[in-house]
Amino acid sequence: MMDFRTKGKVVVTCKDKFAPFLERELLELGYKPLLTGNTHVELEGTLLDCIVLNLHLRTASHVLFEIRSFYLHHADDIYRRIKAIPWEEYITEDTYFSVISSVDHPSVNNPLFVNVRIKDAIADRFRERTGVRPDSGSELRGAVFQMFWKDTRASLYFNTSGETLAKHGYRKIPGKAPMLEALASSVIMATEWDMYSPFVNPMCGSGTLAIEAAMMATNRFPGSLREYFAFQHILGYEEEFLERQRRKMEDKVTKKPNLKIIASDISTQAILFARENAMLAGVEDLIDFQVCDFEETEFPENADGVVIFNPEYGERLGEEGDLADTYKRMGDFMKQRCAGYTGYIFTGNPSLGKRVGLRASRKIEFYNGTIDCRLMKFELYKGKSNA
């Protein structure tokens, strides 16, 4: 049985370019990052800490707790090294489990081979000791083990999350070209919005940016919307600790009666989807949804808030020309109606970004899936030219 209070190496993974925002979240939660890479942050912590992180993190993908790190010379050695680990202390013989691996070694040309060898070693150890062979597969619905192997160094972890944390659980209706929730959180953090001034999201689609903004501003955490995690299948887990953490999260929720979050879209269906998602997230009453062309969005003018667009990129042939006018209109809208705000456009199309007609003061790099994107920042000064 695992001691959930014993400290060890914790690795929190994230999508490329999210690490600075993940590091900020960890610091705000009181953790001290020891190393920050492109797609992960390392720290020292316990399995109880892993539970806390799974519940609170917005920009993360998975929370890993190291089981063992060891020398591994060749793929032929995997089975022996893994079988020697006391798996019966970590899971029961009737626990379903899955294996994920990331391998960079000349003896392996198919990472799935590593997964199979690890599964066989674990299952065979149980069969020899208990007479029962645990069920395993690719679904992340039970215990999850994760292997990283590069050169001659291998590290094996509990993946305490299971299904990715990047999906926050409320988006049952994604809509067209949705922005992943963890990406939306990272983008909002990049805007440095103060969580008090107006947050305006024209062309809101399924509402992810507005919903994440409402959750962040009122201290609602994504783990409150999720029922199951992989750590629940590790021997030594205590349900009461999780329930205490959930109650603490409820106590952290703050009320901001003057909060102004506006989300508009020309599509009635998009707004219906966005409302449904916001209701599932518990923030429907915090967002002013409007069905209109973005130029007709009603919002507090001459304020020091944020206005942010996530338009289409024109990924298919012939779409770019159709969108050029839309990008120009976005620039005109910000110049004419958003004085005092800080404007942002998130796009994966640099040439369309130039059609905005405003000079970006900063371009922050992100990836939306495999698409290289930029969050373009525009200072929209009061009483001055924004050209």
CSV table of C-alpha atoms in Angstrom, one decimal:
chain,number,residue,atom,x,y,z
A,1,MET,CA,0.0,0.0,0.0
A,2,MET,CA,1.3,3.4,-0.9
A,3,ASP,CA,1.8,6.1,1.8
A,4,PHE,CA,0.1,9.1,0.2
A,5,ARG,CA,2.1,11.4,2.6
A,6,THR,CA,5.6,10.3,1.5
A,7,LYS,CA,7.3,13.0,-0.6
A,8,GLY,CA,8.7,12.2,-4.1
A,9,LYS,CA,9.2,13.6,-7.5
A,10,VAL,CA,6.1,15.1,-9.1
A,11,VAL,CA,5.9,16.1,-12.8
A,12,VAL,CA,3.0,18.2,-14.1
A,13,THR,CA,2.7,18.0,-17.9
A,14,CYS,CA,1.1,20.5,-20.2
A,15,LYS,CA,0.9,21.5,-23.9
A,16,ASP,CA,3.8,23.3,-25.5
A,17,LYS,CA,3.9,27.0,-24.6
A,18,PHE,CA,1.7,26.5,-21.5
A,19,ALA,CA,4.5,25.9,-19.0
A,20,PRO,CA,5.0,29.6,-17.9
A,21,PHE,CA,1.3,29.7,-17.0
A,22,LEU,CA,1.3,26.3,-15.3
A,23,GLU,CA,4.3,27.5,-13.3
A,24,ARG,CA,2.4,30.6,-12.2
A,25,GLU,CA,-0.6,28.4,-11.1
A,26,LEU,CA,1.7,26.2,-9.0
A,27,LEU,CA,3.3,29.2,-7.3
A,28,GLU,CA,-0.2,30.6,-6.5
A,29,LEU,CA,-1.1,27.3,-5.0
A,30,GLY,CA,1.9,27.4,-2.7
A,31,TYR,CA,4.2,25.0,-4.6
A,32,LYS,CA,7.8,25.6,-5.5
A,33,PRO,CA,8.7,24.5,-9.0
A,34,LEU,CA,12.2,23.0,-9.2
A,35,LEU,CA,12.5,22.8,-13.0
A,36,THR,CA,10.4,24.2,-15.8
A,37,GLY,CA,10.6,22.7,-19.3
A,38,ASN,CA,8.7,23.3,-22.5
A,39,THR,CA,5.9,20.9,-21.7
A,40,HIS,CA,6.3,20.2,-17.9
A,41,VAL,CA,7.1,21.5,-14.5
A,42,GLU,CA,8.9,19.4,-11.9
A,43,LEU,CA,8.5,19.8,-8.1
A,44,GLU,CA,8.6,17.8,-4.9
A,45,GLY,CA,5.4,16.6,-3.4
A,46,THR,CA,3.2,13.7,-2.1
A,47,LEU,CA,0.4,11.8,-3.6
A,48,LEU,CA,-1.9,14.0,-1.5
A,49,ASP,CA,-0.4,17.0,-3.2
A,50,CYS,CA,-1.2,15.3,-6.5
A,51,ILE,CA,-4.8,15.1,-5.5
A,52,VAL,CA,-4.8,18.9,-4.8
A,53,LEU,CA,-3.1,19.6,-8.1
A,54,ASN,CA,-5.5,17.5,-10.1
A,55,LEU,CA,-8.4,19.4,-8.6
A,56,HIS,CA,-7.1,22.9,-9.0
A,57,LEU,CA,-4.9,23.2,-12.2
A,58,ARG,CA,-6.4,24.9,-15.2
A,59,THR,CA,-3.5,24.7,-17.7
A,60,ALA,CA,-2.1,21.2,-17.0
A,61,SER,CA,-2.5,18.0,-18.9
A,62,HIS,CA,-1.5,15.3,-16.3
A,63,VAL,CA,0.0,15.1,-12.8
A,64,LEU,CA,2.6,12.4,-12.4
A,65,PHE,CA,4.1,10.9,-9.3
A,66,GLU,CA,7.4,8.9,-9.7
A,67,ILE,CA,7.4,5.3,-8.8
A,68,ARG,CA,10.9,4.5,-9.8
A,69,SER,CA,13.8,5.7,-11.9
A,70,PHE,CA,16.3,3.2,-13.3
A,71,TYR,CA,19.0,2.3,-15.8
A,72,LEU,CA,17.6,0.7,-18.9
A,73,HIS,CA,19.9,-0.4,-21.7
A,74,HIS,CA,17.7,-2.2,-24.2
A,75,ALA,CA,14.1,-3.0,-24.9
A,76,ASP,CA,14.8,-6.7,-24.0
A,77,ASP,CA,15.4,-5.5,-20.4
A,78,ILE,CA,12.0,-3.9,-19.9
A,79,TYR,CA,10.0,-7.0,-18.9
A,80,ARG,CA,12.5,-8.0,-16.2
A,81,ARG,CA,12.9,-4.6,-14.7
A,82,ILE,CA,9.2,-3.9,-14.6
A,83,LYS,CA,8.3,-7.3,-13.2
A,84,ALA,CA,10.6,-6.8,-10.3
A,85,ILE,CA,8.6,-3.8,-9.0
A,86,PRO,CA,6.1,-4.7,-6.2
A,87,TRP,CA,2.9,-3.9,-8.1
A,88,GLU,CA,0.7,-5.6,-5.5
A,89,GLU,CA,1.6,-2.7,-3.2
A,90,TYR,CA,0.2,-0.2,-5.7
A,91,ILE,CA,-3.0,-1.8,-7.1
A,92,THR,CA,-5.2,-4.8,-6.5
A,93,GLU,CA,-5.3,-7.8,-8.8
A,94,ASP,CA,-8.8,-6.8,-10.0
A,95,THR,CA,-7.8,-3.2,-10.9
A,96,TYR,CA,-8.0,-2.3,-14.6
A,97,PHE,CA,-4.9,-0.5,-15.7
A,98,SER,CA,-3.4,1.1,-18.7
A,99,VAL,CA,0.1,2.2,-19.7
A,100,ILE,CA,1.4,5.2,-21.6
A,101,SER,CA,5.0,5.6,-22.7
A,102,SER,CA,7.3,8.2,-24.3
A,103,VAL,CA,10.4,6.5,-25.7
A,104,ASP,CA,13.5,7.8,-27.5
A,105,HIS,CA,15.8,4.8,-27.8
A,106,PRO,CA,17.4,3.1,-30.8
A,107,SER,CA,16.2,-0.4,-29.7
A,108,VAL,CA,12.5,0.7,-30.0
A,109,ASN,CA,10.8,1.6,-33.3
A,110,ASN,CA,7.2,1.4,-31.9
A,111,PRO,CA,6.3,2.8,-28.5
A,112,LEU,CA,3.3,0.5,-28.3
A,113,PHE,CA,5.8,-2.4,-27.9
A,114,VAL,CA,7.0,-0.8,-24.7
A,115,ASN,CA,3.4,-0.5,-23.4
A,116,VAL,CA,2.7,-4.2,-24.1
A,117,ARG,CA,5.9,-5.3,-22.4
A,118,ILE,CA,5.1,-3.3,-19.3
A,119,LYS,CA,1.5,-4.6,-19.2
A,120,ASP,CA,2.7,-8.2,-19.6
A,121,ALA,CA,5.2,-7.8,-16.8
A,122,ILE,CA,2.6,-6.3,-14.4
A,123,ALA,CA,0.0,-8.9,-15.3
A,124,ASP,CA,2.4,-11.8,-15.0
A,125,ARG,CA,3.6,-10.7,-11.6
A,126,PHE,CA,0.0,-10.7,-10.4
A,127,ARG,CA,-0.8,-14.0,-12.0
A,128,GLU,CA,2.1,-15.7,-10.4
A,129,ARG,CA,1.4,-14.3,-6.9
A,130,THR,CA,-2.4,-14.3,-6.8
A,131,GLY,CA,-3.5,-16.5,-9.7
A,132,VAL,CA,-5.4,-13.6,-11.2
A,133,ARG,CA,-4.3,-11.6,-14.3
A,134,PRO,CA,-5.5,-8.0,-14.1
A,135,ASP,CA,-7.4,-6.6,-17.0
A,136,SER,CA,-5.6,-3.9,-19.0
A,137,GLY,CA,-6.2,-1.8,-22.1
A,138,SER,CA,-5.8,1.6,-23.7
A,139,GLU,CA,-8.7,3.4,-21.9
A,140,LEU,CA,-7.6,5.7,-19.1
A,141,ARG,CA,-10.4,4.6,-16.7
A,142,GLY,CA,-8.5,2.8,-14.0
A,143,ALA,CA,-4.9,3.0,-12.7
A,144,VAL,CA,-2.6,4.6,-15.3
A,145,PHE,CA,1.2,4.1,-15.4
A,146,GLN,CA,3.5,6.2,-17.5
A,147,MET,CA,7.0,5.5,-18.7
A,148,PHE,CA,9.6,8.0,-20.0
A,149,TRP,CA,12.7,6.5,-21.5
A,150,LYS,CA,15.6,8.3,-23.2
A,151,ASP,CA,19.1,7.0,-23.8
A,152,THR,CA,19.7,4.7,-20.8
A,153,ARG,CA,17.5,6.4,-18.2
A,154,ALA,CA,13.9,5.3,-17.6
A,155,SER,CA,11.4,6.8,-15.2
A,156,LEU,CA,8.1,5.1,-14.3
A,157,TYR,CA,5.2,7.2,-12.9
A,158,PHE,CA,1.7,6.9,-11.6
A,159,ASN,CA,-0.3,9.1,-13.9
A,160,THR,CA,-2.6,10.3,-11.1
A,161,SER,CA,-4.9,12.2,-13.5
A,162,GLY,CA,-6.0,9.5,-16.0
A,163,GLU,CA,-8.0,11.4,-18.7
A,164,THR,CA,-6.4,14.8,-19.5
A,165,LEU,CA,-7.0,17.7,-17.2
A,166,ALA,CA,-6.9,20.0,-20.3
A,167,LYS,CA,-10.6,19.3,-20.7
A,168,HIS,CA,-12.5,20.9,-17.8
A,169,GLY,CA,-15.6,18.8,-18.0
A,170,TYR,CA,-18.3,21.3,-18.8
A,171,ARG,CA,-18.1,21.5,-22.6
A,172,LYS,CA,-20.6,18.9,-23.6
A,173,ILE,CA,-21.4,20.9,-26.8
A,174,PRO,CA,-18.1,22.0,-28.3
A,175,GLY,CA,-19.4,24.0,-31.3
A,176,LYS,CA,-17.4,24.9,-34.4
A,177,ALA,CA,-13.5,25.0,-34.1
A,178,PRO,CA,-13.5,24.9,-30.3
A,179,MET,CA,-10.6,26.2,-28.2
A,180,LEU,CA,-9.4,23.6,-25.6
A,181,GLU,CA,-10.2,24.7,-22.1
A,182,ALA,CA,-6.5,24.6,-20.9
A,183,LEU,CA,-5.6,26.8,-23.9
A,184,ALA,CA,-8.3,29.2,-23.1
A,185,SER,CA,-7.1,29.5,-19.5
A,186,SER,CA,-3.5,30.0,-20.7
A,187,VAL,CA,-4.6,32.7,-23.1
A,188,ILE,CA,-6.6,34.6,-20.5
A,189,MET,CA,-3.6,34.4,-18.1
A,190,ALA,CA,-1.4,35.8,-21.0
A,191,THR,CA,-3.8,38.8,-21.3
A,192,GLU,CA,-3.0,39.7,-17.6
A,193,TRP,CA,-6.7,40.5,-17.1
A,194,ASP,CA,-7.3,41.7,-13.5
A,195,MET,CA,-10.5,39.6,-13.1
A,196,TYR,CA,-12.4,42.7,-12.0
A,197,SER,CA,-12.6,45.0,-15.1
A,198,PRO,CA,-14.9,44.1,-18.1
A,199,PHE,CA,-14.0,41.0,-20.1
A,200,VAL,CA,-15.5,41.2,-23.6
A,201,ASN,CA,-15.5,38.2,-26.0
A,202,PRO,CA,-17.2,38.9,-29.3
A,203,MET,CA,-17.6,36.0,-31.7
A,204,CYS,CA,-17.6,33.7,-28.6
A,205,GLY,CA,-18.6,30.5,-30.3
A,206,SER,CA,-19.2,27.8,-27.7
A,207,GLY,CA,-18.2,30.3,-25.0
A,208,THR,CA,-15.0,28.7,-23.7
A,209,LEU,CA,-13.1,31.9,-23.2
A,210,ALA,CA,-16.0,33.6,-21.4
A,211,ILE,CA,-16.6,30.5,-19.2
A,212,GLU,CA,-13.0,30.2,-18.2
A,213,ALA,CA,-12.8,33.9,-17.4
A,214,ALA,CA,-15.9,33.6,-15.2
A,215,MET,CA,-14.5,30.5,-13.4
A,216,MET,CA,-11.1,32.2,-12.9
A,217,ALA,CA,-12.6,35.5,-11.6
A,218,THR,CA,-14.8,33.7,-9.0
A,219,ASN,CA,-12.2,31.1,-7.9
A,220,ARG,CA,-14.0,28.1,-9.3
A,221,PHE,CA,-11.6,25.3,-10.1
A,222,PRO,CA,-12.1,22.7,-12.9
A,223,GLY,CA,-11.7,19.7,-10.6
A,224,SER,CA,-15.0,20.5,-9.0
A,225,LEU,CA,-16.7,19.5,-12.2
A,226,ARG,CA,-14.9,16.1,-12.5
A,227,GLU,CA,-15.9,12.9,-10.6
A,228,TYR,CA,-13.1,10.4,-11.4
A,229,PHE,CA,-9.3,10.5,-11.3
A,230,ALA,CA,-6.7,7.8,-11.7
A,231,PHE,CA,-5.4,8.3,-8.2
A,232,GLN,CA,-8.6,6.8,-6.8
A,233,HIS,CA,-7.3,3.4,-8.0
A,234,ILE,CA,-4.0,3.5,-6.1
A,235,LEU,CA,-3.9,1.5,-2.9
A,236,GLY,CA,-3.7,3.8,0.1
A,237,TYR,CA,-6.1,6.4,-1.4
A,238,GLU,CA,-8.6,7.8,1.1
A,239,GLU,CA,-11.9,9.1,-0.2
A,240,GLU,CA,-12.3,11.4,2.8
A,241,PHE,CA,-9.3,13.5,1.8
A,242,LEU,CA,-10.8,14.1,-1.7
A,243,GLU,CA,-14.1,15.1,-0.2
A,244,ARG,CA,-12.4,17.5,2.2
A,245,GLN,CA,-10.6,19.1,-0.7
A,246,ARG,CA,-13.9,19.5,-2.7
A,247,ARG,CA,-15.5,21.2,0.3
A,248,LYS,CA,-12.5,23.6,0.6
A,249,MET,CA,-12.9,24.4,-3.1
A,250,GLU,CA,-16.6,25.3,-2.5
A,251,ASP,CA,-15.5,27.6,0.3
A,252,LYS,CA,-13.0,29.4,-2.0
A,253,VAL,CA,-15.7,30.5,-4.5
A,254,THR,CA,-16.0,34.3,-4.4
A,255,LYS,CA,-18.9,36.6,-5.4
A,256,LYS,CA,-18.3,39.5,-7.6
A,257,PRO,CA,-21.6,41.2,-8.2
A,258,ASN,CA,-20.1,44.0,-10.4
A,259,LEU,CA,-18.3,41.5,-12.7
A,260,LYS,CA,-18.9,42.2,-16.4
A,261,ILE,CA,-18.3,39.3,-18.7
A,262,ILE,CA,-19.9,39.7,-22.1
A,263,ALA,CA,-20.0,37.0,-24.8
A,264,SER,CA,-21.6,37.7,-28.2
A,265,ASP,CA,-22.1,35.7,-31.4
A,266,ILE,CA,-24.1,36.2,-34.5
A,267,SER,CA,-25.2,32.6,-34.3
A,268,THR,CA,-28.3,31.9,-32.2
A,269,GLN,CA,-27.2,28.2,-32.0
A,270,ALA,CA,-23.7,29.1,-30.8
A,271,ILE,CA,-25.1,31.2,-28.0
A,272,LEU,CA,-27.5,28.3,-27.0
A,273,PHE,CA,-24.5,26.0,-26.9
A,274,ALA,CA,-22.5,28.5,-24.9
A,275,ARG,CA,-25.3,29.0,-22.4
A,276,GLU,CA,-25.6,25.2,-22.0
A,277,ASN,CA,-21.8,24.9,-21.4
A,278,ALA,CA,-21.9,27.8,-18.9
A,279,MET,CA,-24.8,26.3,-17.0
A,280,LEU,CA,-22.8,23.0,-16.6
A,281,ALA,CA,-19.8,25.0,-15.4
A,282,GLY,CA,-22.0,26.9,-12.9
A,283,VAL,CA,-21.3,30.3,-14.3
A,284,GLU,CA,-24.3,31.0,-16.6
A,285,ASP,CA,-25.6,33.9,-14.4
A,286,LEU,CA,-22.1,35.6,-14.5
A,287,ILE,CA,-22.0,36.0,-18.3
A,288,ASP,CA,-24.1,38.4,-20.4
A,289,PHE,CA,-24.8,36.4,-23.6
A,290,GLN,CA,-25.8,38.4,-26.7
A,291,VAL,CA,-26.9,37.3,-30.1
A,292,CYS,CA,-25.6,39.9,-32.6
A,293,ASP,CA,-22.9,40.7,-35.1
A,294,PHE,CA,-19.8,41.5,-33.1
A,295,GLU,CA,-19.9,45.2,-34.1
A,296,GLU,CA,-23.2,45.5,-32.2
A,297,THR,CA,-22.0,44.0,-29.0
A,298,GLU,CA,-23.1,46.0,-26.0
A,299,PHE,CA,-20.4,46.5,-23.3
A,300,PRO,CA,-19.1,49.2,-20.9
A,301,GLU,CA,-17.2,51.7,-23.1
A,302,ASN,CA,-14.1,53.7,-22.0
A,303,ALA,CA,-13.2,51.0,-19.5
A,304,ASP,CA,-9.9,49.5,-18.7
A,305,GLY,CA,-10.9,46.0,-19.6
A,306,VAL,CA,-10.0,43.3,-22.1
A,307,VAL,CA,-11.6,42.6,-25.4
A,308,ILE,CA,-10.6,39.3,-27.0
A,309,PHE,CA,-11.4,37.7,-30.3
A,310,ASN,CA,-10.8,34.0,-31.3
A,311,PRO,CA,-11.8,34.2,-35.0
A,312,GLU,CA,-11.5,31.4,-37.6
A,313,TYR,CA,-8.1,31.0,-39.3
A,314,GLY,CA,-9.1,30.2,-42.8
A,315,GLU,CA,-7.6,26.7,-42.7
A,316,ARG,CA,-9.4,25.5,-45.9
A,317,LEU,CA,-8.7,26.6,-49.4
A,318,GLY,CA,-10.6,29.8,-50.4
A,319,GLU,CA,-11.5,30.7,-46.8
A,320,GLU,CA,-8.7,33.2,-46.2
A,321,GLY,CA,-10.1,35.7,-48.7
A,322,ASP,CA,-13.5,35.5,-47.2
A,323,LEU,CA,-12.1,36.2,-43.7
A,324,ALA,CA,-9.9,39.2,-44.7
A,325,ASP,CA,-12.8,41.6,-44.4
A,326,THR,CA,-13.8,40.1,-41.0
A,327,TYR,CA,-10.3,40.7,-39.6
A,328,LYS,CA,-10.4,44.3,-40.9
A,329,ARG,CA,-13.7,44.9,-39.3
A,330,MET,CA,-12.3,43.5,-36.0
A,331,GLY,CA,-9.6,46.2,-36.2
A,332,ASP,CA,-12.1,48.9,-36.9
A,333,PHE,CA,-14.3,47.8,-34.0
A,334,MET,CA,-11.4,48.0,-31.6
A,335,LYS,CA,-10.3,51.4,-32.9
A,336,GLN,CA,-13.8,52.9,-32.8
A,337,ARG,CA,-15.4,51.4,-29.8
A,338,CYS,CA,-12.8,49.9,-27.4
A,339,ALA,CA,-10.8,52.9,-26.3
A,340,GLY,CA,-9.2,52.3,-22.9
A,341,TYR,CA,-9.4,48.5,-23.4
A,342,THR,CA,-6.5,46.2,-24.2
A,343,GLY,CA,-7.4,44.3,-27.4
A,344,TYR,CA,-6.4,40.7,-28.3
A,345,ILE,CA,-6.9,38.5,-31.3
A,346,PHE,CA,-5.9,34.9,-31.2
A,347,THR,CA,-5.1,33.6,-34.7
A,348,GLY,CA,-3.3,30.8,-36.4
A,349,ASN,CA,-3.0,32.8,-39.7
A,350,PRO,CA,-0.3,35.6,-39.7
A,351,SER,CA,-1.4,37.0,-43.0
A,352,LEU,CA,-4.9,37.5,-41.8
A,353,GLY,CA,-3.5,39.1,-38.6
A,354,LYS,CA,-2.0,41.8,-40.8
A,355,ARG,CA,-5.5,42.7,-42.1
A,356,VAL,CA,-6.5,44.0,-38.7
A,357,GLY,CA,-5.0,47.3,-39.5
A,358,LEU,CA,-3.5,47.9,-36.0
A,359,ARG,CA,0.0,47.6,-34.8
A,360,ALA,CA,0.4,44.7,-32.3
A,361,SER,CA,2.4,45.7,-29.3
A,362,ARG,CA,3.1,42.0,-28.6
A,363,LYS,CA,2.7,38.6,-30.2
A,364,ILE,CA,2.5,35.7,-27.7
A,365,GLU,CA,3.2,32.3,-29.2
A,366,PHE,CA,0.8,29.4,-28.6
A,367,TYR,CA,-0.2,26.1,-30.3
A,368,ASN,CA,-3.8,25.1,-30.9
A,369,GLY,CA,-3.3,21.5,-31.5
A,370,THR,CA,-0.6,21.4,-34.2
A,371,ILE,CA,-1.4,24.9,-35.5
A,372,ASP,CA,1.2,27.6,-34.7
A,373,CYS,CA,-0.8,30.5,-33.3
A,374,ARG,CA,-0.2,34.0,-31.9
A,375,LEU,CA,-2.1,36.0,-29.4
A,376,MET,CA,-1.8,39.5,-30.8
A,377,LYS,CA,-2.0,42.4,-28.2
A,378,PHE,CA,-3.2,45.9,-29.1
A,379,GLU,CA,-3.0,48.9,-26.9
A,380,LEU,CA,-6.2,50.9,-27.4
A,381,TYR,CA,-5.5,54.3,-26.0
A,382,LYS,CA,-8.2,56.7,-25.0
A,383,GLY,CA,-8.3,59.8,-27.1
A,384,LYS,CA,-5.4,58.8,-29.3
A,385,SER,CA,-4.9,57.2,-32.7
A,386,ASN,CA,-4.6,53.4,-32.5
A,387,ALA,CA,-3.4,53.0,-36.1
